[in-house]
mmCIF file of C-alpha atoms and ligand atoms in Angstrom:
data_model
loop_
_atom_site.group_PDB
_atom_site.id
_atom_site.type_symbol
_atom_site.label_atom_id
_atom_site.label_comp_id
_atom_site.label_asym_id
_atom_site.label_seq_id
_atom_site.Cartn_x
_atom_site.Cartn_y
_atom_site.Cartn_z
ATOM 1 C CA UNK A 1 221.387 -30.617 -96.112
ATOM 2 C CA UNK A 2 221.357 -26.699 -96.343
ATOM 3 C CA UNK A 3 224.994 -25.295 -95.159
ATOM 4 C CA UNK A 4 224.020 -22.488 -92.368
ATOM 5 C CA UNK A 5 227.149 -20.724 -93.425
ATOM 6 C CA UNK A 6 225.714 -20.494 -97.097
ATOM 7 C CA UNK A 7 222.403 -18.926 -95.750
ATOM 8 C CA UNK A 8 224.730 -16.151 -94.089
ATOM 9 C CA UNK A 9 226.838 -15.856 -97.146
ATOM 10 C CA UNK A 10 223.697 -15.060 -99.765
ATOM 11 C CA UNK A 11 221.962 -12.944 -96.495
ATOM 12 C CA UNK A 12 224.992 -10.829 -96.180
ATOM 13 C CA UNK A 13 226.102 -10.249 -100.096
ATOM 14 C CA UNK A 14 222.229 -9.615 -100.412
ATOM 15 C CA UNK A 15 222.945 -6.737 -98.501
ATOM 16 C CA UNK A 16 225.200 -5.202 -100.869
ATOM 17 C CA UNK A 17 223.628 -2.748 -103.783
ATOM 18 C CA UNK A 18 226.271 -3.911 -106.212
ATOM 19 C CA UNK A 19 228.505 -6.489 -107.299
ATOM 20 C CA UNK A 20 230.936 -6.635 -109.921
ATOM 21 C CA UNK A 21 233.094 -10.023 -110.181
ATOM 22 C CA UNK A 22 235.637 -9.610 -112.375
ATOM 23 C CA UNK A 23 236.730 -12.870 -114.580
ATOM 24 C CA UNK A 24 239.368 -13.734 -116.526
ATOM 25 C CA UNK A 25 239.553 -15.298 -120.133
ATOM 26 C CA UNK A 26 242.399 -16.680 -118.829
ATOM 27 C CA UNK A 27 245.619 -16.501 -116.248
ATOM 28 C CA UNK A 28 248.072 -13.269 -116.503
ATOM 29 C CA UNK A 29 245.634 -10.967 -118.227
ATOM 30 C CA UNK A 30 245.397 -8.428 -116.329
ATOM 31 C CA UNK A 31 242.153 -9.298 -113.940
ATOM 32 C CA UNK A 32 244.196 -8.424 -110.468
ATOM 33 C CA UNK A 33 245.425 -5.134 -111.618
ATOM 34 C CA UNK A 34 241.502 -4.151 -113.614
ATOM 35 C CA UNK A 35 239.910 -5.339 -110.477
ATOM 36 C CA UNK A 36 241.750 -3.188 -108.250
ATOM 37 C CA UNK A 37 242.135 -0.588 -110.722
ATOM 38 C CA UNK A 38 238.063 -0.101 -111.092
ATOM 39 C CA UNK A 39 237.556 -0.235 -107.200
ATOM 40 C CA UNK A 40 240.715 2.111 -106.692
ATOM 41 C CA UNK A 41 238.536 4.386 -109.668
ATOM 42 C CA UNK A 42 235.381 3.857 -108.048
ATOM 43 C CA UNK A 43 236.187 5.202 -104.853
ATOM 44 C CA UNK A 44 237.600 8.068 -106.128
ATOM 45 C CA UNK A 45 234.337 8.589 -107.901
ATOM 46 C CA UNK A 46 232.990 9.223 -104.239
ATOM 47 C CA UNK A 47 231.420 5.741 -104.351
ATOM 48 C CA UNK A 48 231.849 3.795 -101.010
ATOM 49 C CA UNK A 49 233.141 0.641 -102.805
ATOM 50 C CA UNK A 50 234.977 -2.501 -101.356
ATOM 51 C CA UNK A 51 237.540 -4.943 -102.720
ATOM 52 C CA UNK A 52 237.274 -8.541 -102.544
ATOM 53 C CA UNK A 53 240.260 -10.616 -103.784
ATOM 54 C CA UNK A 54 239.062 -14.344 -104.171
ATOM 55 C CA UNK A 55 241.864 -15.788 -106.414
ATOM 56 C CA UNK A 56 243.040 -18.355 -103.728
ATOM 57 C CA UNK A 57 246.275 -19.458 -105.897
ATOM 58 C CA UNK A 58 247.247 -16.106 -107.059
ATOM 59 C CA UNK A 59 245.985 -13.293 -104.657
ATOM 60 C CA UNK A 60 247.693 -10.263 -105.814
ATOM 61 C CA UNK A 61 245.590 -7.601 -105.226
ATOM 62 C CA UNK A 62 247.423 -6.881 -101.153
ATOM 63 C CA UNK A 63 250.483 -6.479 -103.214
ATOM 64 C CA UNK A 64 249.059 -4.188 -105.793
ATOM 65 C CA UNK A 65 247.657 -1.861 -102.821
ATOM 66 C CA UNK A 66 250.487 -2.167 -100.075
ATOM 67 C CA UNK A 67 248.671 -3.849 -97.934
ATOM 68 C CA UNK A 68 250.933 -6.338 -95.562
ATOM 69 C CA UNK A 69 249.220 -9.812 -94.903
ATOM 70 C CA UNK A 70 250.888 -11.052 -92.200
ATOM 71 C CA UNK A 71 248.501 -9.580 -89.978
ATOM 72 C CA UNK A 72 245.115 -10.394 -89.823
ATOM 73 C CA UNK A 73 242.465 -7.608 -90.280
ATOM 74 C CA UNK A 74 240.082 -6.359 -86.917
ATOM 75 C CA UNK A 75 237.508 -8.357 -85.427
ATOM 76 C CA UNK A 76 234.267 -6.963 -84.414
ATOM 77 C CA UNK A 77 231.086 -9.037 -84.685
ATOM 78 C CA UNK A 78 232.819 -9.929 -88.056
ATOM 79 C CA UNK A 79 235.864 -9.462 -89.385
ATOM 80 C CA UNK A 80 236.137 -5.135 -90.565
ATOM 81 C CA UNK A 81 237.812 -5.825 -94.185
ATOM 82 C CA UNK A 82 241.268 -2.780 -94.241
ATOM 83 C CA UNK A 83 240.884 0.703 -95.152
ATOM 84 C CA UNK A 84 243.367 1.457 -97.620
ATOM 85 C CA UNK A 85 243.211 4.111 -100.577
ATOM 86 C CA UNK A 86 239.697 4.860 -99.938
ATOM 87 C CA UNK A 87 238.118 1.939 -99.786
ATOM 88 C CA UNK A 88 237.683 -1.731 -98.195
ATOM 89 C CA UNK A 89 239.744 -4.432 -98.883
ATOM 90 C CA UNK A 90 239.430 -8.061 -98.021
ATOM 91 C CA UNK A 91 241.577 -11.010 -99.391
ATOM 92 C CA UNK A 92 242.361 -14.792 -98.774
ATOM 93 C CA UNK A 93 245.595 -13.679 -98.601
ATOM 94 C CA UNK A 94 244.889 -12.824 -94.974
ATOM 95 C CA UNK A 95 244.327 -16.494 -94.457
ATOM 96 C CA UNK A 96 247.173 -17.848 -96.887
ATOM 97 C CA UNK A 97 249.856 -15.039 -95.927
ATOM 98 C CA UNK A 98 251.737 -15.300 -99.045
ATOM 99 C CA UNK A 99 252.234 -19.000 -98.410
ATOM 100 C CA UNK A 100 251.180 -21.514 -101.752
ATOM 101 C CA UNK A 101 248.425 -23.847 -100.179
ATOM 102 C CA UNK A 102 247.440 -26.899 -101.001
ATOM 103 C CA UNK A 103 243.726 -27.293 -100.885
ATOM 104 C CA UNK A 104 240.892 -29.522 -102.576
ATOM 105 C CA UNK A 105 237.735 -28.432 -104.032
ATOM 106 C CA UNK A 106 235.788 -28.630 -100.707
ATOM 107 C CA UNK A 107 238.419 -27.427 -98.245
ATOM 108 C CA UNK A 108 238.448 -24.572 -100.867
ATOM 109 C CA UNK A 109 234.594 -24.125 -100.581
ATOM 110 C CA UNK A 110 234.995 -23.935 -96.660
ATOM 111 C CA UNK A 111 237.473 -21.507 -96.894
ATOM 112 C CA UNK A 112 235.247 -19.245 -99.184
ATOM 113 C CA UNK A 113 232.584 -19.301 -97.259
ATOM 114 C CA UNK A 114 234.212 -19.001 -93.759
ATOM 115 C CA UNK A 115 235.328 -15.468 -95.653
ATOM 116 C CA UNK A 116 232.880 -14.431 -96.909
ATOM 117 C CA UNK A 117 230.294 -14.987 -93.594
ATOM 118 C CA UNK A 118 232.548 -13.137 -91.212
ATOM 119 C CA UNK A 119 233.372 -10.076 -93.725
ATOM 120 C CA UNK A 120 231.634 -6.901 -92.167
ATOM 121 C CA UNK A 121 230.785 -4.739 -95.387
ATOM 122 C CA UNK A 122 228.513 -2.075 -93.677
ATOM 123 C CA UNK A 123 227.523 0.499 -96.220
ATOM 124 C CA UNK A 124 229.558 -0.553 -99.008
ATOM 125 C CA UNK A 125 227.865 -0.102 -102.294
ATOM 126 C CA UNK A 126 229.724 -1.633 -104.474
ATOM 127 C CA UNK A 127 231.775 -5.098 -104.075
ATOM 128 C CA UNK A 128 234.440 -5.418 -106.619
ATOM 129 C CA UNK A 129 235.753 -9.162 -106.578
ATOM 130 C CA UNK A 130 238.517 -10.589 -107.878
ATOM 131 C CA UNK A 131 237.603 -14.053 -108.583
ATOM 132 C CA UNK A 132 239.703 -17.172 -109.296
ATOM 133 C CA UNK A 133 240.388 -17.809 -112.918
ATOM 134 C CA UNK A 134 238.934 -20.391 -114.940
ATOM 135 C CA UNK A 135 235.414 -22.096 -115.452
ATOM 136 C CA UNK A 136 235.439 -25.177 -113.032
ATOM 137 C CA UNK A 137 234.398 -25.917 -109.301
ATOM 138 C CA UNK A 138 235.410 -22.325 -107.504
ATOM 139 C CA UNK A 139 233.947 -20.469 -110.734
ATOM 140 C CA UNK A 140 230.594 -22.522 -110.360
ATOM 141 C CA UNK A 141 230.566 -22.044 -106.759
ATOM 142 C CA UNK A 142 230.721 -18.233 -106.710
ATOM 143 C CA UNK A 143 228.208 -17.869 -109.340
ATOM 144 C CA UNK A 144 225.832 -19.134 -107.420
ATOM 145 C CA UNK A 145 226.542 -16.788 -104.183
ATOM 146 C CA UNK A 146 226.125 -13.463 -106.784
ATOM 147 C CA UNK A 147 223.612 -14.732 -109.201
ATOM 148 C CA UNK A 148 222.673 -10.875 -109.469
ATOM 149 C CA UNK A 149 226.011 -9.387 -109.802
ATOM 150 C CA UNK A 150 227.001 -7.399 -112.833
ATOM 151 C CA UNK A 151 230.029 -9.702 -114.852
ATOM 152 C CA UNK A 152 233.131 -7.747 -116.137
ATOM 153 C CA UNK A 153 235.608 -9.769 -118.235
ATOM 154 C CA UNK A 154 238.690 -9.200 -119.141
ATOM 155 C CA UNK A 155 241.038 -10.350 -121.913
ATOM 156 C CA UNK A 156 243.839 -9.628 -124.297
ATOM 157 C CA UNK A 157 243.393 -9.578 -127.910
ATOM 158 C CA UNK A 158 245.775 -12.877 -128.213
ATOM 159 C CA UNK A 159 244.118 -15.427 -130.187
ATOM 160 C CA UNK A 160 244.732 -17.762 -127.211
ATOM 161 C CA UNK A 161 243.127 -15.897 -124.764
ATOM 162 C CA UNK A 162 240.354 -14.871 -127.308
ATOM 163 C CA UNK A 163 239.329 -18.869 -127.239
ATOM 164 C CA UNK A 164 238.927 -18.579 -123.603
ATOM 165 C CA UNK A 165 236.941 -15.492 -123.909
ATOM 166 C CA UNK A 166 234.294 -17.140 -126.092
ATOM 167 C CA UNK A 167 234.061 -20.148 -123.273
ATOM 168 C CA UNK A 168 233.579 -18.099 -120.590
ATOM 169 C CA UNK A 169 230.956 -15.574 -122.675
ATOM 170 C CA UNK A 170 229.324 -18.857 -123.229
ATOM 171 C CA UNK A 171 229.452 -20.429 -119.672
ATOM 172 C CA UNK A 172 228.150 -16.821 -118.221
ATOM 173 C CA UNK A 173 225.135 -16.573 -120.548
ATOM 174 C CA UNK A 174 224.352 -20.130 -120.099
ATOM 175 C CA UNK A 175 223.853 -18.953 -116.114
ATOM 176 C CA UNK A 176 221.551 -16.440 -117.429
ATOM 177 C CA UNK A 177 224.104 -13.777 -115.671
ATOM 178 C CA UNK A 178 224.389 -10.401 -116.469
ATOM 179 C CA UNK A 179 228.034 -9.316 -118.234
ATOM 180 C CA UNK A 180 228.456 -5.624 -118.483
ATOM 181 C CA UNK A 181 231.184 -5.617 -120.766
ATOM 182 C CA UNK A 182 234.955 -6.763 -121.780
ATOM 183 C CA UNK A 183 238.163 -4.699 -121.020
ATOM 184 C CA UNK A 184 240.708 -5.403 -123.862
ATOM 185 C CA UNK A 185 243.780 -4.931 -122.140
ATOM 186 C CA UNK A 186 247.226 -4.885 -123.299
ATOM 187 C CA UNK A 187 246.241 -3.810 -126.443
ATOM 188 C CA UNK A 188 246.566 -0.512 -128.212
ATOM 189 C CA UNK A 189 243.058 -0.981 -130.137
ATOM 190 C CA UNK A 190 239.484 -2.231 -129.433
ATOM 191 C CA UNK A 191 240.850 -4.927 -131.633
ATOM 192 C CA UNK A 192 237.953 -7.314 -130.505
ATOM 193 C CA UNK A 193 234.871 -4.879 -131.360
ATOM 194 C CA UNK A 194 233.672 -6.853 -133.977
ATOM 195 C CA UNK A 195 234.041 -10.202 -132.696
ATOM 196 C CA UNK A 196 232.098 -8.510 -128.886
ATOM 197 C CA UNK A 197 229.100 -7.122 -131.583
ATOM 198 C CA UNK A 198 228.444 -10.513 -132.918
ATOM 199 C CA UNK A 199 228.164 -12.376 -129.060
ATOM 200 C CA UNK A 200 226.037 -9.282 -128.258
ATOM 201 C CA UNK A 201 228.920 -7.924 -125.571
ATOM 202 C CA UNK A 202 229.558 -4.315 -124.874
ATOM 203 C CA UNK A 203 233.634 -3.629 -125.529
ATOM 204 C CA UNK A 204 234.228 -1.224 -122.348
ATOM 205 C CA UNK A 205 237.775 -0.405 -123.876
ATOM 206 C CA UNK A 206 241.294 -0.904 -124.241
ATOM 207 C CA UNK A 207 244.140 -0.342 -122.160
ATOM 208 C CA UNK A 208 247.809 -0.367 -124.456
ATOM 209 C CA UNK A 209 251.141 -2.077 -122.739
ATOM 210 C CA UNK A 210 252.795 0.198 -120.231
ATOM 211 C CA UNK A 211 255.970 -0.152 -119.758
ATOM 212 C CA UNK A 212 257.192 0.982 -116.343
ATOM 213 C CA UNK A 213 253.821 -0.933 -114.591
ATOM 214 C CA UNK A 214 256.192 -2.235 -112.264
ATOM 215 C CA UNK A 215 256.797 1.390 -110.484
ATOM 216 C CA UNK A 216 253.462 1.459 -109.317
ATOM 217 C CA UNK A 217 252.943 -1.451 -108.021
ATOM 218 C CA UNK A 218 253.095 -2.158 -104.523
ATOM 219 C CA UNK A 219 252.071 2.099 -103.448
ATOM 220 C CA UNK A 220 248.184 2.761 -103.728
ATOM 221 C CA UNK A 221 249.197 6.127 -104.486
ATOM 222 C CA UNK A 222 251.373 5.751 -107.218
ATOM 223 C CA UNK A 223 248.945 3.292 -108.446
ATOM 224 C CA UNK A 224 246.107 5.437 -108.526
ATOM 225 C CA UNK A 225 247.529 7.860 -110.559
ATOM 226 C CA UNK A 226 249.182 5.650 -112.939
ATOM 227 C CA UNK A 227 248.983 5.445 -116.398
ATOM 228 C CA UNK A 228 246.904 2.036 -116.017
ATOM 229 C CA UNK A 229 244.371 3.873 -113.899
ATOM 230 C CA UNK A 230 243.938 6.618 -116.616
ATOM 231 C CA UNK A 231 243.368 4.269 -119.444
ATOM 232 C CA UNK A 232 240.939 2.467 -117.211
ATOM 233 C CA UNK A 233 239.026 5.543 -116.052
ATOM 234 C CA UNK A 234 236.847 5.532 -118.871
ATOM 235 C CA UNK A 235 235.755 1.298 -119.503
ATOM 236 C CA UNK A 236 234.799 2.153 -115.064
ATOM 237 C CA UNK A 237 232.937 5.303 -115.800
ATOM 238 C CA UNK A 238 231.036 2.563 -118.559
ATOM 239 C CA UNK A 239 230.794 0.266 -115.817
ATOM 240 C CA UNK A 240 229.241 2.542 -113.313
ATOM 241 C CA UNK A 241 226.908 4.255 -115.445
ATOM 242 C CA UNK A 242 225.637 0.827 -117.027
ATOM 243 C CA UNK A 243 224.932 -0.383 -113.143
ATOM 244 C CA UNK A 244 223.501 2.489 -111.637
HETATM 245 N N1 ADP B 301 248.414 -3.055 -119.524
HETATM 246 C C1 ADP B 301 249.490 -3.698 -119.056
HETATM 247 N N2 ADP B 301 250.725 -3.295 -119.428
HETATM 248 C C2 ADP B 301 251.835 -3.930 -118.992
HETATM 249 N N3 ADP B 301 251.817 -4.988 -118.157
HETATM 250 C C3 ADP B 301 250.616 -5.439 -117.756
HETATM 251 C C4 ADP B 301 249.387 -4.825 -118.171
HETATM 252 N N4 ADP B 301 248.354 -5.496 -117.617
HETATM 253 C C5 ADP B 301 248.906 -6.489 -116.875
HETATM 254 N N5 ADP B 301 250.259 -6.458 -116.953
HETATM 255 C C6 ADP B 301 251.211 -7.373 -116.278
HETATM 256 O O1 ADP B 301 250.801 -8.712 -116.560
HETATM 257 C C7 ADP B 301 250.957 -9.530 -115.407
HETATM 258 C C8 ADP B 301 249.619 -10.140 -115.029
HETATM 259 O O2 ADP B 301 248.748 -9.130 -114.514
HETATM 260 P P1 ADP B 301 247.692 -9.497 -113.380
HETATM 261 O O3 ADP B 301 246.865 -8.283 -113.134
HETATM 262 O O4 ADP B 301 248.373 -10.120 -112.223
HETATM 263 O O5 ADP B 301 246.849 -10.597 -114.193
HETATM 264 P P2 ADP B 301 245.922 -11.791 -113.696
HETATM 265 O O6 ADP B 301 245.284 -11.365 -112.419
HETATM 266 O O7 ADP B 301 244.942 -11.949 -114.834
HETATM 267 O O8 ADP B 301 246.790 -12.993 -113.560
HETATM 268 C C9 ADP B 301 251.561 -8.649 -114.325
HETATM 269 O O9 ADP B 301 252.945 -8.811 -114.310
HETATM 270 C C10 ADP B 301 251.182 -7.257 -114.756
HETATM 271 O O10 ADP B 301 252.070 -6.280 -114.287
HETATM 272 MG MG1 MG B 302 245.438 -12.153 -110.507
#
């Protein structure tokens, strides 16, 4: 049987010029602060951009941006995702409020798509989402709602994480989907050029350890003019120009 609720999930992401879901090679990489980090870039690019963050067991990005949980966004027709730092944000967060919940594969599909049918996007132009790591049910499931988005993946230049890196290169191109590039982060080199040239990947850049991080966390301000965000502002300029 077809789920209405999917029919107004594909409608209403159809509806949106661009979307970048950024994956993971693996937990702890860096994919909650790069996902933020290119939508905080993006909108101060002019772009009207939104942030989605989908990692149901590890939301972060409300913590990244300031953005208390405890209260649940607007409703109008919809629920209006939070204006913060010049741009749209949306989270499960909203609905888990910090709290760890337990939840199976198909309570977690409801969840998703309860989210994502209510979320009022308007004119944004480009969705950033932070999806859930790894390659099994919630990975599959989202791939098939943005078929048509543009794939950035990030990693560190650890052997272990490189491993998961070639999986989930192989699992996206298997899906036929289209990966704009890999952020190397935590790494003071494009130390995995070579190794992106062979699979045919664009490297979008590196971004070294910072140290202080911490500080500025939790302030969209401080945030956006971090260090982070400057060694980011180039791989996003890649991004945007690659997309359009
Ligand atoms: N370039 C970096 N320099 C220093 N610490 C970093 C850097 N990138 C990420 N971190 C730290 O690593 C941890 C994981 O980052 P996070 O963005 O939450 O990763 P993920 O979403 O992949 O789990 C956080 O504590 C974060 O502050
Ligand atoms: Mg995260």
């Amino acid at each position: 049987m077809i789920d209405p609720r999917r029919e107004a999930v594909i409608e209403r992401i159809s509806r949106i010029p661009h979307v970048i879901p950024v994956l993971s090679s693996k937990g702890g990489v860096g994919k909650s602060l790069t996902s933020t980090g290119i939508a905080v870039i993006f909108s101060q690019m002019g772009r009207k951009v939104g942030l989605l963050d989908l990692d149901f067991w590890g939301a972060s990005d409300h913590i990244i941006l300031g953005v208390p949980v405890d209260e649940f966004p607007e409703e109008d027709k919809g629920i209006l995702p939070v204006p913060k730092c010049g741009l749209k944000f949306m989270s499960v967060a909203f609905y888990t409020r910090n709290q760890p919940l337990p939840m199976r594969g198909s309570e977690y599909t409801d969840a998703l798509l309860e989210l994502m049918a209510v979320t009022r996007w308007d004119d944004v132009e480009y969705l950033v989402i932070d999806m859930p790591p790894g390659l099994g049910d919630p990975f599959l499931n989202l791939t098939s709602f943005f078929r048509k988005g543009h794939y950035v993946v990030v990693t560190t230049p650890s052997p272990l994480s490189v491993m998961a890196l070639k999986n989930t290169i192989h699992m996206l191109k298997e899906q036929k989907i289209h990966i704009v590039g890999v952020v190397e982060n935590m790494s003071s080199q494009n130390s995995l050029r070579g190794f992106l040239d062979e699979q045919g990947i664009r490297h979008l850049g590196n971004i070294p350890i910072i140290n202080d991080i911490d500080a500025y966390i939790g302030d969209c301000k401080k945030f956006s003019s971090s260090e982070f965000i400057e060694h980011l502002r180039r791989p996003a300029e890649k991004i945007a120009e690659l997309i359009g």
